[in-house]
């Protein structure tokens, strides 16, 4: 069994409380595991296992392969870093939400610390930035944000709002978008219709320190799948987002998601041509991460799931570890070569997800021209 297979076996054990200690634990290189976990922004998933005094493993469960003192210190340092970063980001998230509320904008937090609250230990999720969706629409929001940070270049869905030195804030007009312009119009309308109920779904951290609104479960299941989908098509994504979805699926079922809710979600996915991708993610959640089938809302697709997990492993967190392209190409010819190589990577998805991947070069070209002529920001979420 190769090291990646071992890591996935251990990952299943860490995610699922009822699983027995995997035999692969005797073969784990603990430093290399940390490298793998960092690549995919998930060291906090493994930490309870590595730190024996707090975890599920007794000293005999390591099968003669206990982490060295040096290994333990590496993981302890990472744990302290995660806890410190999450403490800061929870505080900033709540402050941002309250500040916009006081200024007349109902809001909710997309992904980020809202996802962290679904974890067994909310302080062990690797932090990102603060994505906050405001009610009011693009023009009203930009008019307000320009009073504070004039001239910030806005994308189609958000504008940067640097209200903190130690946390990046993206103010969203809508949560996300699709590359296919015809489908994107429908997605935009869906977000507009669903918006009111997303700004009143208040949640509080288990320790009672932080409160803010997050999307409802049914909305979140679509939105976060779309987030994963678009990043797979455009640049790659890591295991953190797949694990976020793992905990979201568990939360949705535990909160009482009904069969009617599932049928409505499936109807939405069909409408936006995402059902096959949802089936691929269900395979990963069940087969790779060990999620029980009772938490799934569609049947898994093994073929698509294996294709997607390979993309996840190749690219890493948001494509930062993509190795299939020579990124050292320089000069005009180098940029041209890189463009065509990058587009060829996008087209490997054409037979799987043509509705989106077909539009990648058009979208990239349009974005390049727009940024040149108008100085607009890159669209992202």
mmCIF file of C-alpha atoms in Angstrom:
data_model
loop_
_atom_site.group_PDB
_atom_site.id
_atom_site.type_symbol
_atom_site.label_atom_id
_atom_site.label_comp_id
_atom_site.label_asym_id
_atom_site.label_seq_id
_atom_site.Cartn_x
_atom_site.Cartn_y
_atom_site.Cartn_z
ATOM 1 C CA UNK A 1 0.000 0.000 0.000
ATOM 2 C CA UNK A 2 1.455 3.413 -0.998
ATOM 3 C CA UNK A 3 1.718 6.363 1.362
ATOM 4 C CA UNK A 4 -1.352 8.170 -0.034
ATOM 5 C CA UNK A 5 -3.510 5.089 0.538
ATOM 6 C CA UNK A 6 -2.193 4.913 4.093
ATOM 7 C CA UNK A 7 -3.033 8.571 4.649
ATOM 8 C CA UNK A 8 -6.586 8.023 3.423
ATOM 9 C CA UNK A 9 -7.035 5.016 5.710
ATOM 10 C CA UNK A 10 -5.862 7.087 8.653
ATOM 11 C CA UNK A 11 -8.069 9.967 7.519
ATOM 12 C CA UNK A 12 -11.119 7.692 7.622
ATOM 13 C CA UNK A 13 -10.231 6.712 11.180
ATOM 14 C CA UNK A 14 -9.839 10.351 12.222
ATOM 15 C CA UNK A 15 -13.153 11.397 10.667
ATOM 16 C CA UNK A 16 -15.306 8.493 11.843
ATOM 17 C CA UNK A 17 -15.474 7.757 15.546
ATOM 18 C CA UNK A 18 -16.687 4.180 15.132
ATOM 19 C CA UNK A 19 -13.835 2.924 12.934
ATOM 20 C CA UNK A 20 -11.156 0.573 14.355
ATOM 21 C CA UNK A 21 -7.484 1.512 14.428
ATOM 22 C CA UNK A 22 -6.176 0.935 10.871
ATOM 23 C CA UNK A 23 -3.193 -1.408 10.399
ATOM 24 C CA UNK A 24 -1.533 1.191 8.168
ATOM 25 C CA UNK A 25 -0.617 3.182 11.264
ATOM 26 C CA UNK A 26 2.537 1.094 11.665
ATOM 27 C CA UNK A 27 3.746 2.373 8.277
ATOM 28 C CA UNK A 28 3.006 6.091 8.639
ATOM 29 C CA UNK A 29 5.865 8.569 8.367
ATOM 30 C CA UNK A 30 4.546 11.289 10.667
ATOM 31 C CA UNK A 31 6.550 14.133 9.148
ATOM 32 C CA UNK A 32 5.475 13.197 5.614
ATOM 33 C CA UNK A 33 1.890 12.980 6.809
ATOM 34 C CA UNK A 34 2.140 16.577 8.019
ATOM 35 C CA UNK A 35 3.465 17.616 4.599
ATOM 36 C CA UNK A 36 0.505 15.870 2.931
ATOM 37 C CA UNK A 37 -1.970 17.390 5.402
ATOM 38 C CA UNK A 38 -0.539 20.876 4.898
ATOM 39 C CA UNK A 39 -0.772 20.516 1.110
ATOM 40 C CA UNK A 40 -4.498 19.911 1.489
ATOM 41 C CA UNK A 41 -5.032 22.286 4.438
ATOM 42 C CA UNK A 42 -6.237 19.530 6.802
ATOM 43 C CA UNK A 43 -3.621 19.037 9.561
ATOM 44 C CA UNK A 44 -6.295 19.701 12.186
ATOM 45 C CA UNK A 45 -8.129 16.537 11.124
ATOM 46 C CA UNK A 46 -5.144 14.369 12.074
ATOM 47 C CA UNK A 47 -4.077 16.224 15.208
ATOM 48 C CA UNK A 48 -6.225 14.312 17.735
ATOM 49 C CA UNK A 49 -4.536 11.122 16.501
ATOM 50 C CA UNK A 50 -0.988 12.473 16.591
ATOM 51 C CA UNK A 51 -1.288 13.967 20.076
ATOM 52 C CA UNK A 52 -1.610 10.788 22.109
ATOM 53 C CA UNK A 53 -2.547 12.399 25.408
ATOM 54 C CA UNK A 54 -5.651 13.998 23.873
ATOM 55 C CA UNK A 55 -6.524 11.559 21.121
ATOM 56 C CA UNK A 56 -8.281 8.267 20.525
ATOM 57 C CA UNK A 57 -5.090 6.195 20.401
ATOM 58 C CA UNK A 58 -3.369 4.589 23.343
ATOM 59 C CA UNK A 59 0.392 4.102 23.213
ATOM 60 C CA UNK A 60 -0.022 0.463 22.155
ATOM 61 C CA UNK A 61 -2.294 1.402 19.234
ATOM 62 C CA UNK A 62 0.661 2.841 17.313
ATOM 63 C CA UNK A 63 1.928 -0.705 16.664
ATOM 64 C CA UNK A 64 5.511 0.223 17.399
ATOM 65 C CA UNK A 65 5.417 3.368 15.274
ATOM 66 C CA UNK A 66 4.911 6.138 17.811
ATOM 67 C CA UNK A 67 5.789 9.638 16.585
ATOM 68 C CA UNK A 68 9.209 10.813 17.743
ATOM 69 C CA UNK A 69 9.531 13.779 20.077
ATOM 70 C CA UNK A 70 10.479 15.874 17.065
ATOM 71 C CA UNK A 71 7.387 14.700 15.180
ATOM 72 C CA UNK A 72 5.157 15.472 18.151
ATOM 73 C CA UNK A 73 6.615 18.970 18.453
ATOM 74 C CA UNK A 74 5.921 19.628 14.766
ATOM 75 C CA UNK A 75 2.292 18.665 15.226
ATOM 76 C CA UNK A 76 1.942 20.498 18.553
ATOM 77 C CA UNK A 77 3.238 23.684 16.923
ATOM 78 C CA UNK A 78 0.731 23.264 14.088
ATOM 79 C CA UNK A 79 -2.071 22.771 16.610
ATOM 80 C CA UNK A 80 -1.161 25.961 18.478
ATOM 81 C CA UNK A 81 -1.014 27.859 15.187
ATOM 82 C CA UNK A 82 -4.454 26.628 14.114
ATOM 83 C CA UNK A 83 -6.024 27.482 17.464
ATOM 84 C CA UNK A 84 -4.512 30.971 17.474
ATOM 85 C CA UNK A 85 -5.549 31.678 13.881
ATOM 86 C CA UNK A 86 -9.104 30.458 14.456
ATOM 87 C CA UNK A 87 -9.461 32.493 17.635
ATOM 88 C CA UNK A 88 -8.461 35.606 15.695
ATOM 89 C CA UNK A 89 -10.664 34.814 12.713
ATOM 90 C CA UNK A 90 -13.738 33.988 14.794
ATOM 91 C CA UNK A 91 -13.421 37.363 16.514
ATOM 92 C CA UNK A 92 -12.945 39.213 13.234
ATOM 93 C CA UNK A 93 -15.827 37.350 11.598
ATOM 94 C CA UNK A 94 -18.259 38.268 14.357
ATOM 95 C CA UNK A 95 -17.061 41.880 14.388
ATOM 96 C CA UNK A 96 -17.440 42.196 10.596
ATOM 97 C CA UNK A 97 -20.937 40.721 10.703
ATOM 98 C CA UNK A 98 -22.042 43.053 13.515
ATOM 99 C CA UNK A 99 -20.490 46.110 11.858
ATOM 100 C CA UNK A 100 -22.265 45.588 8.541
ATOM 101 C CA UNK A 101 -25.511 44.820 10.396
ATOM 102 C CA UNK A 102 -25.196 48.114 12.290
ATOM 103 C CA UNK A 103 -24.705 49.888 8.973
ATOM 104 C CA UNK A 104 -27.938 48.525 7.543
ATOM 105 C CA UNK A 105 -26.778 45.371 5.761
ATOM 106 C CA UNK A 106 -28.149 42.032 6.805
ATOM 107 C CA UNK A 107 -25.520 39.418 6.081
ATOM 108 C CA UNK A 108 -24.275 35.866 6.424
ATOM 109 C CA UNK A 109 -20.844 34.228 6.476
ATOM 110 C CA UNK A 110 -20.006 31.982 3.533
ATOM 111 C CA UNK A 111 -17.786 28.932 4.178
ATOM 112 C CA UNK A 112 -14.906 29.917 6.508
ATOM 113 C CA UNK A 113 -15.781 30.085 10.181
ATOM 114 C CA UNK A 114 -19.300 28.936 9.462
ATOM 115 C CA UNK A 115 -17.812 25.654 8.271
ATOM 116 C CA UNK A 116 -15.465 25.551 11.249
ATOM 117 C CA UNK A 117 -18.499 25.411 13.565
ATOM 118 C CA UNK A 118 -19.445 22.073 11.996
ATOM 119 C CA UNK A 119 -16.148 20.468 13.033
ATOM 120 C CA UNK A 120 -15.794 18.512 16.313
ATOM 121 C CA UNK A 121 -13.243 21.144 17.356
ATOM 122 C CA UNK A 122 -14.035 24.439 15.568
ATOM 123 C CA UNK A 123 -10.517 25.696 16.269
ATOM 124 C CA UNK A 124 -8.848 22.911 14.264
ATOM 125 C CA UNK A 125 -10.013 23.896 10.765
ATOM 126 C CA UNK A 126 -7.353 25.571 8.615
ATOM 127 C CA UNK A 127 -8.402 29.206 8.234
ATOM 128 C CA UNK A 128 -9.003 31.144 5.050
ATOM 129 C CA UNK A 129 -10.399 34.637 4.630
ATOM 130 C CA UNK A 130 -13.774 36.077 5.629
ATOM 131 C CA UNK A 131 -16.395 35.838 2.885
ATOM 132 C CA UNK A 132 -19.431 37.844 3.922
ATOM 133 C CA UNK A 133 -22.556 38.052 1.763
ATOM 134 C CA UNK A 134 -24.477 41.315 2.162
ATOM 135 C CA UNK A 135 -28.098 41.994 1.328
ATOM 136 C CA UNK A 136 -28.756 44.865 -1.058
ATOM 137 C CA UNK A 137 -27.201 44.114 -4.434
ATOM 138 C CA UNK A 138 -24.025 45.168 -6.208
ATOM 139 C CA UNK A 139 -24.689 48.897 -6.724
ATOM 140 C CA UNK A 140 -25.858 49.593 -3.188
ATOM 141 C CA UNK A 141 -22.998 47.613 -1.652
ATOM 142 C CA UNK A 142 -20.316 49.238 -3.825
ATOM 143 C CA UNK A 143 -21.713 52.687 -3.062
ATOM 144 C CA UNK A 144 -21.307 51.895 0.630
ATOM 145 C CA UNK A 145 -17.868 50.237 0.469
ATOM 146 C CA UNK A 146 -16.460 53.047 -1.702
ATOM 147 C CA UNK A 147 -17.091 55.449 1.167
ATOM 148 C CA UNK A 148 -14.374 53.639 3.094
ATOM 149 C CA UNK A 149 -12.044 52.201 0.441
ATOM 150 C CA UNK A 150 -12.566 54.181 -2.729
ATOM 151 C CA UNK A 151 -11.398 52.674 -5.976
ATOM 152 C CA UNK A 152 -11.261 49.035 -4.873
ATOM 153 C CA UNK A 153 -11.633 46.918 -7.999
ATOM 154 C CA UNK A 154 -14.704 44.700 -7.810
ATOM 155 C CA UNK A 155 -15.241 41.348 -9.480
ATOM 156 C CA UNK A 156 -18.638 40.113 -10.655
ATOM 157 C CA UNK A 157 -19.450 38.762 -7.198
ATOM 158 C CA UNK A 158 -17.364 40.542 -4.544
ATOM 159 C CA UNK A 159 -15.074 43.394 -3.579
ATOM 160 C CA UNK A 160 -12.127 43.330 -1.179
ATOM 161 C CA UNK A 161 -12.775 45.285 2.007
ATOM 162 C CA UNK A 162 -9.561 45.525 4.087
ATOM 163 C CA UNK A 163 -11.147 46.417 7.408
ATOM 164 C CA UNK A 164 -8.649 44.315 9.419
ATOM 165 C CA UNK A 165 -4.870 44.015 9.297
ATOM 166 C CA UNK A 166 -4.881 40.386 10.346
ATOM 167 C CA UNK A 167 -7.822 39.010 8.319
ATOM 168 C CA UNK A 168 -8.825 39.425 4.699
ATOM 169 C CA UNK A 169 -12.462 40.314 4.053
ATOM 170 C CA UNK A 170 -14.337 39.803 0.787
ATOM 171 C CA UNK A 171 -17.736 41.472 0.622
ATOM 172 C CA UNK A 172 -20.022 39.450 -1.655
ATOM 173 C CA UNK A 173 -22.903 40.740 -3.784
ATOM 174 C CA UNK A 174 -23.790 37.103 -4.447
ATOM 175 C CA UNK A 175 -22.156 33.881 -3.244
ATOM 176 C CA UNK A 176 -20.719 32.455 -6.470
ATOM 177 C CA UNK A 177 -21.162 32.130 -10.231
ATOM 178 C CA UNK A 178 -20.868 29.675 -13.102
ATOM 179 C CA UNK A 179 -18.708 29.943 -16.202
ATOM 180 C CA UNK A 180 -21.531 29.011 -18.557
ATOM 181 C CA UNK A 181 -23.271 32.405 -19.014
ATOM 182 C CA UNK A 182 -26.657 30.854 -19.778
ATOM 183 C CA UNK A 183 -26.645 28.722 -16.639
ATOM 184 C CA UNK A 184 -25.135 31.567 -14.628
ATOM 185 C CA UNK A 185 -28.227 33.701 -15.239
ATOM 186 C CA UNK A 186 -30.333 30.981 -13.633
ATOM 187 C CA UNK A 187 -27.876 30.632 -10.739
ATOM 188 C CA UNK A 188 -27.990 34.374 -10.114
ATOM 189 C CA UNK A 189 -31.786 34.264 -9.957
ATOM 190 C CA UNK A 190 -31.641 31.281 -7.597
ATOM 191 C CA UNK A 191 -29.376 33.204 -5.225
ATOM 192 C CA UNK A 192 -31.675 36.238 -5.324
ATOM 193 C CA UNK A 193 -34.730 34.145 -4.472
ATOM 194 C CA UNK A 194 -32.977 32.215 -1.699
ATOM 195 C CA UNK A 195 -31.246 35.235 -0.152
ATOM 196 C CA UNK A 196 -33.764 36.421 2.501
ATOM 197 C CA UNK A 197 -33.663 33.203 4.557
ATOM 198 C CA UNK A 198 -29.850 33.125 4.543
ATOM 199 C CA UNK A 199 -29.545 36.382 6.494
ATOM 200 C CA UNK A 200 -31.501 35.190 9.536
ATOM 201 C CA UNK A 201 -29.916 31.786 10.239
ATOM 202 C CA UNK A 202 -28.023 32.619 13.432
ATOM 203 C CA UNK A 203 -25.481 30.151 14.849
ATOM 204 C CA UNK A 204 -23.308 30.299 17.968
ATOM 205 C CA UNK A 205 -19.982 28.617 18.653
ATOM 206 C CA UNK A 206 -20.026 25.741 21.188
ATOM 207 C CA UNK A 207 -18.159 27.868 23.737
ATOM 208 C CA UNK A 208 -20.755 30.636 23.361
ATOM 209 C CA UNK A 209 -18.201 33.283 22.388
ATOM 210 C CA UNK A 210 -19.121 33.926 18.763
ATOM 211 C CA UNK A 211 -22.409 34.353 16.886
ATOM 212 C CA UNK A 212 -23.184 35.189 13.252
ATOM 213 C CA UNK A 213 -25.483 34.090 10.441
ATOM 214 C CA UNK A 214 -24.593 31.277 8.054
ATOM 215 C CA UNK A 215 -26.556 29.829 5.098
ATOM 216 C CA UNK A 216 -29.237 27.218 5.710
ATOM 217 C CA UNK A 217 -28.228 23.590 5.223
ATOM 218 C CA UNK A 218 -30.098 23.039 1.961
ATOM 219 C CA UNK A 219 -28.732 26.237 0.435
ATOM 220 C CA UNK A 220 -25.240 25.436 1.712
ATOM 221 C CA UNK A 221 -25.290 21.962 0.162
ATOM 222 C CA UNK A 222 -25.815 23.527 -3.254
ATOM 223 C CA UNK A 223 -23.588 26.573 -2.818
ATOM 224 C CA UNK A 224 -20.571 24.729 -1.427
ATOM 225 C CA UNK A 225 -20.860 22.026 -4.072
ATOM 226 C CA UNK A 226 -20.858 24.794 -6.688
ATOM 227 C CA UNK A 227 -17.773 26.268 -5.024
ATOM 228 C CA UNK A 228 -15.952 22.933 -5.286
ATOM 229 C CA UNK A 229 -17.207 22.377 -8.836
ATOM 230 C CA UNK A 230 -16.027 25.698 -10.186
ATOM 231 C CA UNK A 231 -12.619 25.437 -8.569
ATOM 232 C CA UNK A 232 -12.145 21.941 -9.961
ATOM 233 C CA UNK A 233 -12.894 23.324 -13.417
ATOM 234 C CA UNK A 234 -10.768 26.463 -13.047
ATOM 235 C CA UNK A 235 -7.760 25.779 -10.861
ATOM 236 C CA UNK A 236 -8.051 22.798 -8.564
ATOM 237 C CA UNK A 237 -9.119 22.326 -4.986
ATOM 238 C CA UNK A 238 -7.840 20.520 -1.908
ATOM 239 C CA UNK A 239 -9.233 18.028 0.551
ATOM 240 C CA UNK A 240 -10.243 20.743 3.026
ATOM 241 C CA UNK A 241 -13.233 21.716 0.901
ATOM 242 C CA UNK A 242 -14.201 18.043 0.451
ATOM 243 C CA UNK A 243 -14.004 17.555 4.222
ATOM 244 C CA UNK A 244 -16.013 20.731 4.795
ATOM 245 C CA UNK A 245 -18.701 19.105 2.683
ATOM 246 C CA UNK A 246 -18.369 15.881 4.714
ATOM 247 C CA UNK A 247 -19.248 17.778 7.897
ATOM 248 C CA UNK A 248 -21.994 19.728 6.123
ATOM 249 C CA UNK A 249 -23.643 16.467 5.023
ATOM 250 C CA UNK A 250 -23.521 15.199 8.597
ATOM 251 C CA UNK A 251 -24.950 18.449 9.941
ATOM 252 C CA UNK A 252 -27.775 18.486 7.386
ATOM 253 C CA UNK A 253 -28.919 14.981 8.337
ATOM 254 C CA UNK A 254 -28.519 15.561 12.062
ATOM 255 C CA UNK A 255 -30.538 18.785 11.770
ATOM 256 C CA UNK A 256 -33.410 16.839 10.236
ATOM 257 C CA UNK A 257 -33.032 17.230 6.482
ATOM 258 C CA UNK A 258 -36.182 15.709 4.978
ATOM 259 C CA UNK A 259 -36.767 13.681 1.822
ATOM 260 C CA UNK A 260 -38.569 16.709 0.413
ATOM 261 C CA UNK A 261 -35.426 18.787 1.037
ATOM 262 C CA UNK A 262 -33.345 16.178 -0.794
ATOM 263 C CA UNK A 263 -35.720 16.112 -3.751
ATOM 264 C CA UNK A 264 -35.600 19.897 -4.000
ATOM 265 C CA UNK A 265 -31.803 19.860 -3.852
ATOM 266 C CA UNK A 266 -31.598 17.201 -6.580
ATOM 267 C CA UNK A 267 -34.008 19.245 -8.707
ATOM 268 C CA UNK A 268 -31.710 22.268 -8.301
ATOM 269 C CA UNK A 269 -28.617 20.274 -9.231
ATOM 270 C CA UNK A 270 -30.287 18.917 -12.361
ATOM 271 C CA UNK A 271 -31.349 22.417 -13.320
ATOM 272 C CA UNK A 272 -27.760 23.640 -13.128
ATOM 273 C CA UNK A 273 -26.261 20.512 -14.716
ATOM 274 C CA UNK A 274 -24.372 19.483 -11.584
ATOM 275 C CA UNK A 275 -25.968 16.159 -10.685
ATOM 276 C CA UNK A 276 -23.128 14.015 -12.072
ATOM 277 C CA UNK A 277 -20.598 16.088 -10.159
ATOM 278 C CA UNK A 278 -22.644 15.663 -6.967
ATOM 279 C CA UNK A 279 -22.546 11.901 -7.517
ATOM 280 C CA UNK A 280 -18.754 12.080 -7.878
ATOM 281 C CA UNK A 281 -18.451 13.950 -4.572
ATOM 282 C CA UNK A 282 -20.770 11.439 -2.886
ATOM 283 C CA UNK A 283 -18.373 8.659 -3.939
ATOM 284 C CA UNK A 284 -15.435 10.504 -2.397
ATOM 285 C CA UNK A 285 -17.359 11.214 0.812
ATOM 286 C CA UNK A 286 -18.386 7.575 1.187
ATOM 287 C CA UNK A 287 -15.508 5.568 -0.267
ATOM 288 C CA UNK A 288 -12.520 7.790 0.505
ATOM 289 C CA UNK A 289 -13.671 9.528 3.691
ATOM 290 C CA UNK A 290 -15.877 6.772 5.105
ATOM 291 C CA UNK A 291 -19.152 8.677 5.401
ATOM 292 C CA UNK A 292 -22.144 6.395 5.985
ATOM 293 C CA UNK A 293 -24.537 6.141 3.030
ATOM 294 C CA UNK A 294 -27.415 7.480 5.144
ATOM 295 C CA UNK A 295 -25.870 10.952 4.897
ATOM 296 C CA UNK A 296 -25.792 10.995 1.075
ATOM 297 C CA UNK A 297 -28.544 12.606 -0.986
ATOM 298 C CA UNK A 298 -27.710 10.977 -4.364
ATOM 299 C CA UNK A 299 -26.162 7.669 -5.385
ATOM 300 C CA UNK A 300 -22.350 7.761 -5.679
ATOM 301 C CA UNK A 301 -20.686 7.560 -9.094
ATOM 302 C CA UNK A 302 -17.460 5.566 -8.767
ATOM 303 C CA UNK A 303 -16.000 6.434 -12.172
ATOM 304 C CA UNK A 304 -16.513 10.171 -11.751
ATOM 305 C CA UNK A 305 -15.460 10.060 -8.121
ATOM 306 C CA UNK A 306 -12.107 8.466 -8.941
ATOM 307 C CA UNK A 307 -11.536 11.046 -11.673
ATOM 308 C CA UNK A 308 -12.257 13.945 -9.304
ATOM 309 C CA UNK A 309 -10.166 12.626 -6.413
ATOM 310 C CA UNK A 310 -7.234 12.333 -8.814
ATOM 311 C CA UNK A 311 -7.711 16.001 -9.728
ATOM 312 C CA UNK A 312 -7.818 16.910 -6.039
ATOM 313 C CA UNK A 313 -4.588 15.014 -5.309
ATOM 314 C CA UNK A 314 -2.787 16.496 -8.319
ATOM 315 C CA UNK A 315 -3.621 20.145 -7.726
ATOM 316 C CA UNK A 316 -3.842 20.484 -3.949
ATOM 317 C CA UNK A 317 -5.471 23.415 -2.194
ATOM 318 C CA UNK A 318 -6.705 25.812 -4.928
ATOM 319 C CA UNK A 319 -4.178 24.498 -7.433
ATOM 320 C CA UNK A 320 -1.133 25.580 -5.439
ATOM 321 C CA UNK A 321 0.569 22.223 -5.961
ATOM 322 C CA UNK A 322 -0.268 21.630 -9.646
ATOM 323 C CA UNK A 323 2.740 19.784 -11.130
ATOM 324 C CA UNK A 324 1.556 19.107 -14.672
ATOM 325 C CA UNK A 325 2.704 22.478 -16.031
ATOM 326 C CA UNK A 326 6.128 24.155 -16.157
ATOM 327 C CA UNK A 327 5.405 27.350 -14.261
ATOM 328 C CA UNK A 328 8.893 28.739 -14.920
ATOM 329 C CA UNK A 329 8.037 29.616 -18.542
ATOM 330 C CA UNK A 330 8.855 33.287 -19.072
ATOM 331 C CA UNK A 331 8.622 35.884 -21.817
ATOM 332 C CA UNK A 332 5.940 36.319 -24.471
ATOM 333 C CA UNK A 333 6.416 32.833 -25.909
ATOM 334 C CA UNK A 334 6.437 31.324 -22.456
ATOM 335 C CA UNK A 335 3.152 33.006 -21.560
ATOM 336 C CA UNK A 336 1.567 31.839 -24.797
ATOM 337 C CA UNK A 337 2.742 28.274 -24.163
ATOM 338 C CA UNK A 338 1.483 28.400 -20.615
ATOM 339 C CA UNK A 339 -1.915 29.658 -21.798
ATOM 340 C CA UNK A 340 -2.383 26.779 -24.229
ATOM 341 C CA UNK A 341 -1.072 24.204 -21.760
ATOM 342 C CA UNK A 342 -3.418 25.539 -19.089
ATOM 343 C CA UNK A 343 -6.361 25.444 -21.465
ATOM 344 C CA UNK A 344 -5.498 21.854 -22.401
ATOM 345 C CA UNK A 345 -5.697 20.979 -18.688
ATOM 346 C CA UNK A 346 -9.145 22.541 -18.562
ATOM 347 C CA UNK A 347 -10.265 20.545 -21.566
ATOM 348 C CA UNK A 348 -9.394 17.254 -19.895
ATOM 349 C CA UNK A 349 -12.685 17.926 -18.099
ATOM 350 C CA UNK A 350 -14.637 18.503 -21.312
ATOM 351 C CA UNK A 351 -15.870 14.912 -21.646
ATOM 352 C CA UNK A 352 -16.865 14.879 -17.988
ATOM 353 C CA UNK A 353 -18.407 18.318 -17.464
ATOM 354 C CA UNK A 354 -18.840 20.015 -20.856
ATOM 355 C CA UNK A 355 -21.400 22.567 -19.662
ATOM 356 C CA UNK A 356 -18.723 24.390 -17.656
ATOM 357 C CA UNK A 357 -15.325 23.384 -19.067
ATOM 358 C CA UNK A 358 -16.277 24.425 -22.615
ATOM 359 C CA UNK A 359 -16.529 28.027 -21.426
ATOM 360 C CA UNK A 360 -13.142 28.229 -19.672
ATOM 361 C CA UNK A 361 -11.128 29.792 -22.546
ATOM 362 C CA UNK A 362 -13.932 32.247 -23.361
ATOM 363 C CA UNK A 363 -14.195 33.211 -19.726
ATOM 364 C CA UNK A 364 -10.426 33.601 -19.344
ATOM 365 C CA UNK A 365 -10.187 35.718 -22.498
ATOM 366 C CA UNK A 366 -13.123 37.895 -21.487
ATOM 367 C CA UNK A 367 -11.630 38.371 -18.027
ATOM 368 C CA UNK A 368 -8.238 39.290 -19.479
ATOM 369 C CA UNK A 369 -9.771 41.929 -21.774
ATOM 370 C CA UNK A 370 -11.981 43.296 -18.999
ATOM 371 C CA UNK A 371 -9.074 43.676 -16.612
ATOM 372 C CA UNK A 372 -6.999 45.371 -19.283
ATOM 373 C CA UNK A 373 -9.690 47.854 -20.305
ATOM 374 C CA UNK A 374 -11.433 48.516 -17.009
ATOM 375 C CA UNK A 375 -8.970 47.478 -14.322
ATOM 376 C CA UNK A 376 -11.463 45.059 -12.803
ATOM 377 C CA UNK A 377 -10.528 42.334 -10.361
ATOM 378 C CA UNK A 378 -10.349 38.622 -11.098
ATOM 379 C CA UNK A 379 -13.642 36.839 -10.464
ATOM 380 C CA UNK A 380 -13.330 34.389 -7.592
ATOM 381 C CA UNK A 381 -15.146 33.279 -4.460
#
